[in-house]
Coordinates of C-alpha atoms and ligand atoms in Angstrom, one line a residue:
Chain A
M1355 CA 17.1 10.9 29.0
T1356 CA 13.7 11.1 30.7
L1357 CA 12.3 14.7 31.9
G1358 CA 11.6 12.2 35.7
L1359 CA 16.0 11.9 35.2
L1360 CA 17.3 15.1 34.6
S1361 CA 14.5 16.3 37.2
Q1362 CA 17.1 14.3 39.7
Y1363 CA 20.2 15.6 38.2
V1364 CA 19.1 19.3 38.8
F1365 CA 18.0 18.6 42.0
N1366 CA 21.4 16.8 42.9
G1367 CA 23.7 19.2 41.1
L1368 CA 21.4 22.3 43.3
M1369 CA 22.3 20.4 46.1
L1370 CA 25.7 19.7 46.1
G1371 CA 26.7 23.3 44.3
M1372 CA 24.9 24.1 47.9
I1373 CA 27.1 22.6 50.1
Y1374 CA 30.4 23.3 47.6
A1375 CA 29.1 26.8 47.9
M1376 CA 29.4 26.4 51.9
V1377 CA 32.9 25.2 51.8
A1378 CA 33.9 27.9 49.3
V1379 CA 32.3 30.7 51.3
G1380 CA 34.3 30.0 54.1
F1381 CA 38.1 29.3 52.4
T1382 CA 37.4 32.8 50.7
L1383 CA 36.3 34.5 54.0
F1384 CA 39.7 33.5 55.5
F1385 CA 41.9 34.1 52.2
G1386 CA 40.1 37.5 52.5
V1387 CA 40.8 38.5 55.9
L1388 CA 44.1 36.7 56.8
D1389 CA 45.5 36.2 53.2
V1390 CA 45.8 32.3 54.1
I1391 CA 44.6 29.0 52.6
K1392 CA 43.7 26.7 55.2
F1393 CA 43.6 23.3 53.9
S1394 CA 41.9 21.7 57.0
H1395 CA 38.8 23.1 55.8
G1396 CA 37.1 20.3 54.5
D1397 CA 38.0 18.1 57.7
V1398 CA 36.4 20.4 60.0
L1399 CA 33.0 20.0 57.6
M1400 CA 33.8 16.5 58.7
V1401 CA 34.0 16.9 62.3
G1402 CA 31.0 18.8 62.5
A1403 CA 29.3 15.8 60.6
F1404 CA 30.2 13.8 63.2
T1405 CA 29.7 16.3 65.3
G1406 CA 26.1 16.3 64.7
L1407 CA 26.1 12.4 64.6
A1408 CA 27.5 12.2 68.1
T1409 CA 25.1 14.7 69.3
Y1410 CA 22.3 12.6 67.9
L1411 CA 23.1 9.2 69.1
G1412 CA 23.9 11.1 72.5
L1413 CA 20.0 12.9 72.1
Q1414 CA 19.1 9.3 71.7
A1415 CA 20.4 7.8 74.2
L1416 CA 18.9 10.4 76.4
G1417 CA 14.9 9.8 74.9
V1418 CA 14.6 12.7 73.0
D1419 CA 13.5 11.1 70.2
S1420 CA 11.7 14.0 67.9
P1421 CA 13.0 14.6 64.7
L1422 CA 13.0 18.0 64.8
V1423 CA 14.2 18.6 68.2
Q1424 CA 17.5 16.0 67.2
L1425 CA 17.7 18.4 64.5
L1426 CA 17.5 21.5 65.7
V1427 CA 20.2 20.3 68.5
M1428 CA 22.1 18.6 66.0
T1429 CA 22.7 21.6 64.0
V1430 CA 23.4 24.0 66.9
V1431 CA 25.8 22.0 68.4
A1432 CA 27.6 21.0 65.5
A1433 CA 27.6 24.8 64.4
L1434 CA 29.0 26.0 67.4
A1435 CA 31.7 23.3 68.4
M1436 CA 32.8 23.8 64.9
G1437 CA 33.0 27.5 65.0
L1438 CA 35.2 27.2 68.2
L1439 CA 37.2 25.0 66.6
G1440 CA 38.0 27.4 63.6
A1441 CA 38.6 30.4 66.0
L1442 CA 41.0 28.1 68.2
I1443 CA 42.9 27.0 65.0
A1444 CA 42.8 30.8 63.8
K1445 CA 44.0 31.7 67.5
Y1446 CA 46.4 28.7 67.9
L1447 CA 47.8 28.0 64.4
V1448 CA 46.9 31.0 62.1
L1449 CA 47.8 34.1 63.8
P1450 CA 51.1 33.1 65.3
L1451 CA 51.9 32.2 61.2
R1452 CA 50.9 35.7 60.2
L1453 CA 54.6 36.8 59.5
A1454 CA 55.6 33.4 58.7
P1455 CA 55.9 32.4 54.6
P1456 CA 52.6 31.9 53.9
L1457 CA 53.2 28.2 53.0
N1458 CA 54.2 27.2 56.8
T1459 CA 50.1 27.8 56.9
L1460 CA 49.5 25.7 54.4
L1461 CA 51.6 23.5 55.5
I1462 CA 50.6 23.5 58.8
T1463 CA 46.7 23.3 58.2
L1464 CA 47.3 20.7 56.1
M1465 CA 48.8 18.6 58.8
L1466 CA 45.7 19.4 61.0
G1467 CA 43.8 18.0 58.3
S1468 CA 45.3 14.5 58.4
V1469 CA 45.5 15.2 62.2
L1470 CA 42.0 15.8 62.2
R1471 CA 40.8 12.8 60.0
E1472 CA 43.2 10.5 61.9
A1473 CA 42.0 11.4 65.2
V1474 CA 38.6 10.6 63.9
R1475 CA 39.3 7.3 62.5
L1476 CA 41.1 6.4 65.5
F1477 CA 39.0 7.5 67.8
Y1478 CA 35.2 7.7 66.5
P1479 CA 34.0 4.1 67.9
Q1480 CA 34.8 2.0 64.6
G1481 CA 35.4 5.5 63.0
S1482 CA 37.3 3.5 59.7
N1483 CA 34.1 2.6 58.3
P1484 CA 31.5 4.4 57.0
K1485 CA 28.8 6.1 59.3
P1486 CA 25.3 5.6 58.6
F1487 CA 23.9 9.5 59.1
P1488 CA 19.9 9.3 60.6
R1489 CA 16.9 10.5 58.2
L1490 CA 15.6 13.2 59.8
L1491 CA 14.0 15.2 57.4
P1492 CA 10.4 14.0 56.3
A1493 CA 10.0 11.9 53.1
D1494 CA 6.8 13.3 51.5
F1495 CA 7.2 14.1 47.7
V1496 CA 5.1 15.2 45.2
S1497 CA 5.0 14.3 41.5
F1498 CA 4.0 16.4 39.0
G1499 CA 4.3 13.5 35.9
A1500 CA 7.5 12.4 35.8
F1501 CA 8.5 15.3 37.8
T1502 CA 9.0 14.5 41.5
L1503 CA 10.0 17.0 44.0
R1504 CA 11.7 15.6 47.0
A1505 CA 10.6 17.5 50.8
D1506 CA 13.6 16.7 52.1
S1507 CA 15.6 17.9 49.1
M1508 CA 13.6 21.1 49.2
I1509 CA 14.0 21.9 53.2
L1510 CA 17.9 21.0 52.5
L1511 CA 18.2 23.3 49.8
L1512 CA 16.0 26.1 51.6
A1513 CA 18.3 25.8 54.4
G1514 CA 21.4 25.9 52.8
L1515 CA 20.2 29.0 51.1
A1516 CA 19.0 30.5 54.3
A1517 CA 22.8 29.9 55.8
I1518 CA 24.1 31.3 52.6
V1519 CA 21.8 34.9 53.0
A1520 CA 22.5 35.0 56.4
V1521 CA 26.1 35.2 56.3
H1522 CA 25.9 37.8 53.2
L1523 CA 23.8 39.7 55.3
L1524 CA 25.7 39.7 58.7
I1525 CA 28.8 40.6 56.2
T1526 CA 27.2 43.1 53.9
R1527 CA 24.6 44.9 56.3
T1528 CA 26.2 44.5 59.9
K1529 CA 28.7 46.7 61.9
L1530 CA 30.9 43.3 62.5
G1531 CA 30.1 42.5 59.2
L1532 CA 31.9 45.7 58.1
A1533 CA 34.7 45.7 60.0
I1534 CA 35.4 42.2 58.4
R1535 CA 35.4 44.2 55.2
A1536 CA 37.0 47.1 56.7
V1537 CA 39.9 44.1 58.2
A1538 CA 39.6 42.2 54.3
Q1539 CA 40.6 45.5 52.4
D1540 CA 43.7 47.1 54.8
A1541 CA 43.9 45.3 57.9
E1542 CA 46.1 47.8 59.4
T1543 CA 44.3 50.8 58.7
A1544 CA 41.4 48.6 60.0
R1545 CA 43.2 48.3 63.4
I1546 CA 43.9 52.2 63.0
M1547 CA 40.1 52.6 63.1
G1548 CA 39.9 50.8 66.5
I1549 CA 38.5 47.4 65.4
N1550 CA 40.2 44.8 67.2
F1551 CA 41.9 42.5 64.4
E1552 CA 42.4 39.6 66.6
F1553 CA 38.9 39.7 67.3
I1554 CA 37.9 40.0 63.8
V1555 CA 40.0 37.3 62.7
L1556 CA 38.7 34.5 65.1
L1557 CA 35.3 35.6 64.2
T1558 CA 35.6 34.7 60.8
F1559 CA 37.1 31.8 61.3
A1560 CA 34.3 30.8 63.6
I1561 CA 31.5 31.8 60.8
G1562 CA 33.3 30.2 58.2
S1563 CA 34.1 26.9 60.2
G1564 CA 30.7 27.2 61.2
M1565 CA 28.8 27.0 57.8
A1566 CA 31.6 24.3 56.6
A1567 CA 29.6 22.0 59.5
L1568 CA 26.7 22.9 58.2
G1569 CA 27.6 22.0 54.7
G1570 CA 28.9 18.8 56.5
L1571 CA 25.5 18.0 58.2
M1572 CA 23.6 18.9 54.9
N1573 CA 25.7 16.3 53.1
G1574 CA 25.0 13.7 55.5
L1575 CA 21.3 14.4 55.7
Y1576 CA 21.4 14.1 51.9
Y1577 CA 23.4 10.9 51.5
N1578 CA 22.2 9.1 54.7
E1579 CA 26.0 7.9 55.7
I1580 CA 29.5 10.1 56.4
N1581 CA 32.8 8.9 56.5
F1582 CA 36.2 10.3 58.4
G1583 CA 37.3 11.2 54.4
M1584 CA 34.6 12.5 53.2
G1585 CA 36.2 16.1 53.7
L1586 CA 39.3 15.5 51.7
L1587 CA 37.2 15.8 48.6
L1588 CA 34.6 18.6 49.6
G1589 CA 38.0 20.3 50.6
V1590 CA 39.4 20.5 47.7
I1591 CA 36.2 21.5 45.4
G1592 CA 35.8 24.4 48.3
F1593 CA 38.9 25.1 47.4
S1594 CA 38.4 24.8 43.7
A1595 CA 35.3 26.9 43.7
A1596 CA 36.3 29.6 45.8
V1597 CA 39.8 30.1 43.4
I1598 CA 37.7 29.5 40.0
G1599 CA 35.1 32.8 41.9
G1600 CA 38.2 34.8 42.6
L1601 CA 39.3 34.3 45.8
G1602 CA 38.3 36.4 48.1
N1603 CA 35.2 37.5 46.4
I1604 CA 32.3 35.7 48.4
Y1605 CA 29.8 35.8 45.5
G1606 CA 32.0 34.6 43.5
A1607 CA 32.6 31.5 45.9
I1608 CA 28.7 30.9 45.4
L1609 CA 29.0 31.2 41.7
G1610 CA 31.9 28.8 41.9
G1611 CA 30.2 26.2 44.0
F1612 CA 27.3 26.3 41.5
L1613 CA 29.8 25.9 38.6
F1614 CA 31.5 23.3 39.6
S1615 CA 28.3 21.6 40.3
A1616 CA 27.3 21.9 37.2
L1617 CA 30.9 20.7 35.6
Q1618 CA 30.4 17.4 37.4
S1619 CA 26.4 17.0 36.4
I1620 CA 27.2 17.9 32.6
G1621 CA 30.8 15.3 32.7
A1622 CA 28.1 12.9 34.2
V1623 CA 25.7 12.9 31.4
A1624 CA 27.9 14.4 28.5
L1625 CA 30.8 12.2 29.0
P1626 CA 29.0 8.7 28.8
A1627 CA 26.5 9.8 25.9
L1628 CA 29.6 11.3 24.0
F1629 CA 31.8 8.1 24.7
P1630 CA 30.0 4.9 25.7
G1631 CA 31.0 2.7 27.6
T1632 CA 32.5 5.6 30.3
S1633 CA 31.8 5.4 33.4
T1634 CA 30.2 8.5 35.5
A1635 CA 32.9 8.2 37.8
Y1636 CA 34.6 10.6 35.2
K1637 CA 32.5 13.2 36.5
D1638 CA 34.9 14.8 38.9
V1639 CA 38.1 14.3 36.3
F1640 CA 36.2 16.2 33.7
A1641 CA 35.2 19.1 36.2
F1642 CA 38.6 19.2 37.8
A1643 CA 40.5 18.6 33.9
V1644 CA 37.9 22.7 33.2
V1645 CA 38.6 23.6 36.3
I1646 CA 42.9 23.6 35.3
I1647 CA 42.0 24.7 31.9
F1648 CA 39.6 27.8 32.8
M1649 CA 42.5 28.4 35.5
A1650 CA 45.2 28.8 32.5
W1651 CA 43.0 31.0 30.7
R1652 CA 41.6 33.4 33.8
P1653 CA 44.7 33.0 36.0
T1654 CA 42.4 35.5 38.3
G1655 CA 39.0 33.5 38.9
L1656 CA 36.1 34.3 37.0
I1657 CA 35.4 38.2 39.2
A1658 CA 39.5 39.2 39.2
E1659 CA 40.3 41.5 42.2
K1660 CA 42.8 43.2 42.8
K1661 CA 44.8 42.3 45.8
S1662 CA 43.0 45.5 47.5
E1663 CA 39.7 45.0 47.2
R1664 CA 38.9 41.3 49.2
V1665 CA 34.9 40.6 50.5
Chain B
M992 CA 47.0 75.1 76.8
S993 CA 49.9 74.2 79.7
A994 CA 48.7 70.8 80.3
T995 CA 50.8 67.7 78.2
L996 CA 48.3 65.8 76.7
L997 CA 50.9 63.5 74.9
S998 CA 54.3 62.8 75.9
V999 CA 56.7 60.1 74.6
E1000 CA 59.7 59.6 76.6
N1001 CA 62.5 58.2 75.8
V1002 CA 61.2 55.9 72.5
Y1003 CA 63.3 53.6 70.6
A1004 CA 61.5 51.6 68.0
G1005 CA 62.2 50.1 64.7
Y1006 CA 61.7 47.4 62.7
D1007 CA 63.8 44.2 62.2
K1008 CA 66.9 45.2 64.2
A1009 CA 68.2 48.9 63.9
D1010 CA 66.0 51.1 65.8
V1011 CA 64.4 53.9 63.3
L1012 CA 63.5 56.8 66.3
Q1013 CA 66.5 56.8 68.6
D1014 CA 65.6 58.2 72.0
V1015 CA 62.5 60.2 71.2
S1016 CA 61.5 62.9 74.0
L1017 CA 58.5 65.3 72.7
A1018 CA 55.3 66.7 74.4
V1019 CA 51.9 67.6 72.3
A1020 CA 50.5 70.1 74.6
A1021 CA 46.5 69.7 75.3
G1022 CA 44.7 72.0 72.8
S1023 CA 47.7 72.5 70.4
I1024 CA 48.6 72.0 67.1
T1025 CA 52.1 70.3 67.5
C1026 CA 54.1 69.2 64.9
I1027 CA 57.0 67.0 63.8
L1028 CA 59.1 67.6 60.9
G1029 CA 61.4 66.2 59.3
S1030 CA 62.6 64.9 55.7
N1031 CA 61.9 61.7 54.2
G1032 CA 62.8 58.4 56.2
S1033 CA 63.3 60.8 59.2
G1034 CA 61.4 58.8 61.1
K1035 CA 58.1 60.4 61.5
S1036 CA 56.1 57.9 60.1
T1037 CA 57.4 55.5 62.7
L1038 CA 57.0 58.3 65.3
I1039 CA 53.2 57.7 64.7
R1040 CA 53.2 54.2 64.5
A1041 CA 54.7 53.8 67.7
I1042 CA 52.3 55.6 69.2
L1043 CA 49.4 53.6 68.1
G1044 CA 51.3 50.6 69.2
L1045 CA 51.5 49.4 65.3
T1046 CA 55.3 48.9 65.8
K1047 CA 56.0 48.7 69.4
P1048 CA 58.6 50.8 71.0
R1049 CA 61.7 48.5 72.3
R1050 CA 62.5 51.4 75.1
G1051 CA 60.7 54.2 76.7
R1052 CA 57.0 55.6 77.8
V1053 CA 54.5 57.3 75.4
L1054 CA 52.1 59.2 78.2
F1055 CA 48.9 59.8 77.5
D1056 CA 46.2 61.5 79.8
G1057 CA 48.5 60.1 82.1
A1058 CA 48.5 56.3 80.7
D1059 CA 51.3 54.3 79.1
L1060 CA 50.3 53.3 76.0
V1061 CA 53.4 51.3 75.7
G1062 CA 52.2 47.8 75.5
M1063 CA 48.4 48.4 74.5
P1064 CA 46.9 46.8 71.4
T1065 CA 46.5 49.4 68.9
H1066 CA 41.8 49.7 68.9
R1067 CA 42.8 49.8 73.2
I1068 CA 44.9 52.9 72.7
V1069 CA 42.4 53.9 70.1
G1070 CA 40.0 53.5 72.7
T1071 CA 41.3 56.1 75.1
G1072 CA 40.8 59.2 72.6
I1073 CA 43.5 58.9 69.8
A1074 CA 42.3 58.9 66.3
C1075 CA 44.9 59.0 63.3
I1076 CA 44.4 60.3 59.5
P1077 CA 47.6 57.9 57.9
E1078 CA 50.0 59.0 55.8
G1079 CA 48.7 58.0 51.9
R1080 CA 44.6 59.0 53.0
K1081 CA 44.0 55.1 53.3
V1082 CA 40.5 54.9 52.4
F1083 CA 39.5 51.9 52.4
P1084 CA 39.2 51.6 48.4
K1085 CA 35.5 49.4 48.0
L1086 CA 33.6 50.6 50.9
S1087 CA 31.7 53.8 50.3
V1088 CA 32.2 57.0 51.9
L1089 CA 29.7 56.8 54.3
E1090 CA 31.1 53.3 55.7
N1091 CA 34.4 54.8 55.6
L1092 CA 33.1 57.4 57.9
Q1093 CA 31.2 54.9 60.1
L1094 CA 34.5 52.9 60.4
G1095 CA 36.0 55.9 62.0
A1096 CA 33.5 55.7 64.7
Y1097 CA 33.9 52.4 65.1
Q1098 CA 33.8 52.6 69.1
E1099 CA 31.3 54.7 69.5
G1100 CA 27.9 53.1 70.8
D1101 CA 25.4 56.0 70.3
Q1102 CA 24.0 55.9 66.8
G1103 CA 22.6 59.3 67.4
K1104 CA 26.2 60.9 68.2
I1105 CA 27.5 59.0 64.9
A1106 CA 25.1 60.3 62.7
R1107 CA 25.5 64.2 64.4
R1108 CA 29.5 64.1 63.1
I1109 CA 28.6 62.7 59.7
E1110 CA 26.1 65.8 59.9
Q1111 CA 29.3 67.8 61.0
V1112 CA 31.9 66.0 58.4
F1113 CA 29.1 66.5 55.4
G1114 CA 29.0 70.2 56.7
I1115 CA 33.0 70.9 56.0
F1116 CA 33.0 68.4 53.3
P1117 CA 29.9 69.2 51.3
R1118 CA 31.4 67.1 48.2
L1119 CA 31.3 63.7 50.7
A1120 CA 27.7 64.3 51.6
E1121 CA 27.0 64.2 47.5
R1122 CA 29.0 61.4 47.4
S1123 CA 28.2 59.2 50.3
A1124 CA 27.2 56.6 48.1
Q1125 CA 30.4 56.3 46.1
L1126 CA 32.8 53.7 46.5
A1127 CA 36.0 55.7 48.1
G1128 CA 38.3 53.8 45.7
T1129 CA 36.4 56.0 42.5
M1130 CA 36.7 59.1 44.3
S1131 CA 39.5 61.6 43.1
G1132 CA 43.6 61.9 45.4
G1133 CA 41.1 65.4 46.9
E1134 CA 38.1 63.7 47.8
Q1135 CA 39.7 60.8 49.5
A1136 CA 41.8 63.2 51.1
M1137 CA 38.9 64.9 52.3
L1138 CA 37.2 61.6 53.6
S1139 CA 40.3 60.5 55.4
I1140 CA 40.6 63.6 57.4
G1141 CA 36.5 63.2 57.8
R1142 CA 36.7 59.7 59.2
G1143 CA 40.5 60.8 61.6
M1144 CA 37.1 63.1 63.3
M1145 CA 34.3 60.9 63.5
G1146 CA 35.3 59.3 66.5
E1147 CA 35.8 62.3 68.5
P1148 CA 39.1 62.0 69.6
K1149 CA 41.1 63.8 71.9
L1150 CA 44.4 63.6 70.5
L1151 CA 44.2 63.7 66.0
L1152 CA 47.6 62.2 65.1
I1153 CA 47.3 63.4 60.8
D1154 CA 50.7 62.1 59.0
E1155 CA 51.4 64.3 56.3
P1156 CA 48.6 65.0 54.4
S1157 CA 49.9 67.6 51.8
L1158 CA 51.5 64.1 50.2
G1159 CA 50.5 64.5 46.8
L1160 CA 47.9 66.9 46.5
S1161 CA 47.8 70.5 44.6
P1162 CA 49.0 73.2 46.3
R1163 CA 45.5 74.4 46.2
L1164 CA 44.0 71.2 47.9
V1165 CA 47.3 71.5 50.6
K1166 CA 45.7 75.2 51.2
E1167 CA 42.3 73.8 52.2
N1168 CA 43.2 71.2 53.9
F1169 CA 45.3 72.9 56.7
A1170 CA 42.7 75.7 57.2
V1171 CA 40.5 72.7 57.5
I1172 CA 43.0 70.8 60.1
R1173 CA 43.1 74.3 62.1
R1174 CA 39.3 74.6 61.6
I1175 CA 39.3 70.7 63.6
N1176 CA 41.6 72.3 66.4
E1177 CA 39.2 75.1 67.1
L1178 CA 36.7 72.6 68.1
G1179 CA 38.6 71.2 70.7
I1180 CA 40.8 68.7 69.2
T1181 CA 44.6 68.6 69.9
V1182 CA 46.3 67.8 66.7
L1183 CA 50.1 65.8 66.2
L1184 CA 50.5 66.5 62.8
V1185 CA 53.7 65.2 60.7
E1186 CA 54.9 67.6 57.7
Q1187 CA 57.5 67.9 55.2
N1188 CA 56.0 70.7 54.2
V1189 CA 57.5 73.2 56.3
H1190 CA 56.1 76.9 55.6
Q1191 CA 52.0 76.4 55.9
T1192 CA 53.3 74.0 59.1
L1193 CA 54.6 76.1 61.0
A1194 CA 51.4 79.1 59.4
I1195 CA 48.8 77.0 61.6
A1196 CA 51.0 74.9 64.3
H1197 CA 51.9 75.8 68.0
H1198 CA 54.7 74.4 69.1
G1199 CA 56.7 72.1 67.0
Y1200 CA 59.6 69.7 66.7
V1201 CA 62.3 68.6 64.1
L1202 CA 62.8 65.3 63.5
S1203 CA 66.1 63.6 61.6
Q1204 CA 67.6 60.3 61.6
G1205 CA 65.3 59.1 63.9
R1206 CA 66.7 61.9 66.8
V1207 CA 64.6 65.1 67.7
V1208 CA 67.5 67.6 66.5
A1209 CA 65.5 70.8 67.4
S1210 CA 62.2 71.8 68.8
G1211 CA 60.3 75.4 70.1
T1212 CA 57.7 77.3 69.2
A1213 CA 56.7 77.4 65.8
R1214 CA 58.1 80.6 65.1
E1215 CA 61.3 80.0 66.6
L1216 CA 61.5 77.0 64.6
A1217 CA 60.9 79.1 61.2
E1218 CA 63.7 81.5 62.6
N1219 CA 66.2 78.8 62.8
A1220 CA 68.6 79.3 60.7
E1221 CA 70.4 76.2 61.4
V1222 CA 67.1 74.2 60.8
R1223 CA 66.1 76.0 57.8
A1224 CA 69.4 75.3 56.0
A1225 CA 69.5 72.0 57.1
Y1226 CA 66.2 70.5 57.2
F1227 CA 64.0 72.9 54.5
G1228 CA 66.4 73.6 51.6
Ligands
ADP2587 N1 57.9 48.5 57.5 C1 59.3 48.8 57.4 N2 59.9 48.3 57.2 C2 61.8 48.0 57.4 N3 61.9 49.4 57.4 C3 61.1 50.0 57.8 C4 59.3 50.4 57.4 N4 59.2 51.4 57.3 C5 60.0 52.6 56.9 N5 61.0 52.0 57.3 C6 62.7 52.6 57.5 O1 62.3 53.5 58.4 C7 63.1 54.5 58.3 C8 62.2 55.8 58.6 O2 61.0 55.7 57.9 P1 59.2 56.6 58.0 O3 59.2 56.5 59.7 O4 59.0 55.8 57.4 O5 60.4 57.7 58.0 P2 59.3 59.3 57.7 O6 57.6 58.9 57.8 O7 59.8 60.7 58.0 O8 59.0 59.4 55.7 C9 63.1 54.7 56.8 O9 64.6 54.6 56.9 C10 62.8 53.6 56.1 O10 63.0 53.1 55.1
MG2588 MG1 56.5 59.0 56.8

């Protein structure tokens, strides 16, 4: 393999890892505050990406053609809209089911995911076809011999990093973050402290869902295509990443995201090398197989957390 | 010391179907230490939960400073000036001592006031000052008890509910904690103290109630309760 190809794999792996980490952080936040798995998370990411696309088309129709402005407005609209959607899901689906068996929440959010998917497929114009996503980032690149650095990829990586760092700072440095951590550790005692439990839960769902929207936009900007089913695999991978990292632990979720994409890259490179004739398409099979073996070996994930030690 | 700060009127509350508290009425005079005595399972914690809105009373009223707390969400009830040192201390194990204290003043927006109260708590419990950056879960039971008490003071409440502070502590620590509770009361904070430890409780309380199977079966001044032979025989052994 050439150095150029290798650098491409590394870059692609980092990009995917960042997106997975952004999805996984949502899963881990929701589980942290409410002990629930919200299975519609991947589809919220997809709706976020479509919201961004629709916003772009709207801006174009209005004659706004500066890519920077388009990008900023798309990001803000998609993140806010998905934040709102996340809060609504928490208020009307997840919180009312808090005292029911956890399986019900899982089932309801699983169904909600299908509803979101089908809604986009049916109601977005030609929603069942893949949609081209605009190239809004500068396409410049610098080459160091065989090694190429693309500006758009760098910007996406940095933006993803900034989003994750921002969430991290919010959780660890602000009063709201302190309240989120308190609710995650002991919801009842948090209420005794005077924390508005419901507000914190809605806020957490909004943050996680806003992150998913950003992940969806990153995905669209990177591959320049989105489709109504994109959230399915991303949701499963994000969930796996969160579980690998030890559900409820933010650092674990980020680590899990990058680990999963590393596994995919290894699968894509190593499998064809070891077994000539195998396609790189087996990379997901490889990655999931390793995750399954890993889970059998360490059921509590990389960073084992006791029930009382979340977030 | 005559005005009533908290009055519980004919409260019924419980979990699932059966009522744990049945027709419970009591009054806490402003400035006092009022105690609730009762054996394990008599409904003391349920009473505290009912006041805080964690277990909603099915019937009855809880009047605090003239307002009925029944039906209010817990964070609003706390906002009226009630704090609680819960049974089993319930410090946040993965948060530092300082963060635990900050949470006690969650509804206070004035950073200066919070800083002054932290200094006040550190003055009472110098041990907490030494360990301010330590995670609460890594501290000893006695230190967690100090933290839980300090956290309860951080909101500078009008009324402090304390649920079995002596639970699981050595006699020496129990004594120290009761001395601190008295000090807190002398700072002007009204205390509702729930306990099984009769002697030490009556030694610092002004007034008390005895709860048995969810009903108030005796009440009076601390001295009256201490001298009540029936009460002693029935509940204190
Ligand atoms: N969460 C709960 N769910 C169901 N029953 C409970 C719960 N908590 C307490 N009880 C029951 O309520 C009664 C009173 O309990 P509690 O108020 O904790 O008593 P105390 O604090 O005086 O020991 C007991 O019979 C107990 O089993
Ligand atoms: Mg109790």
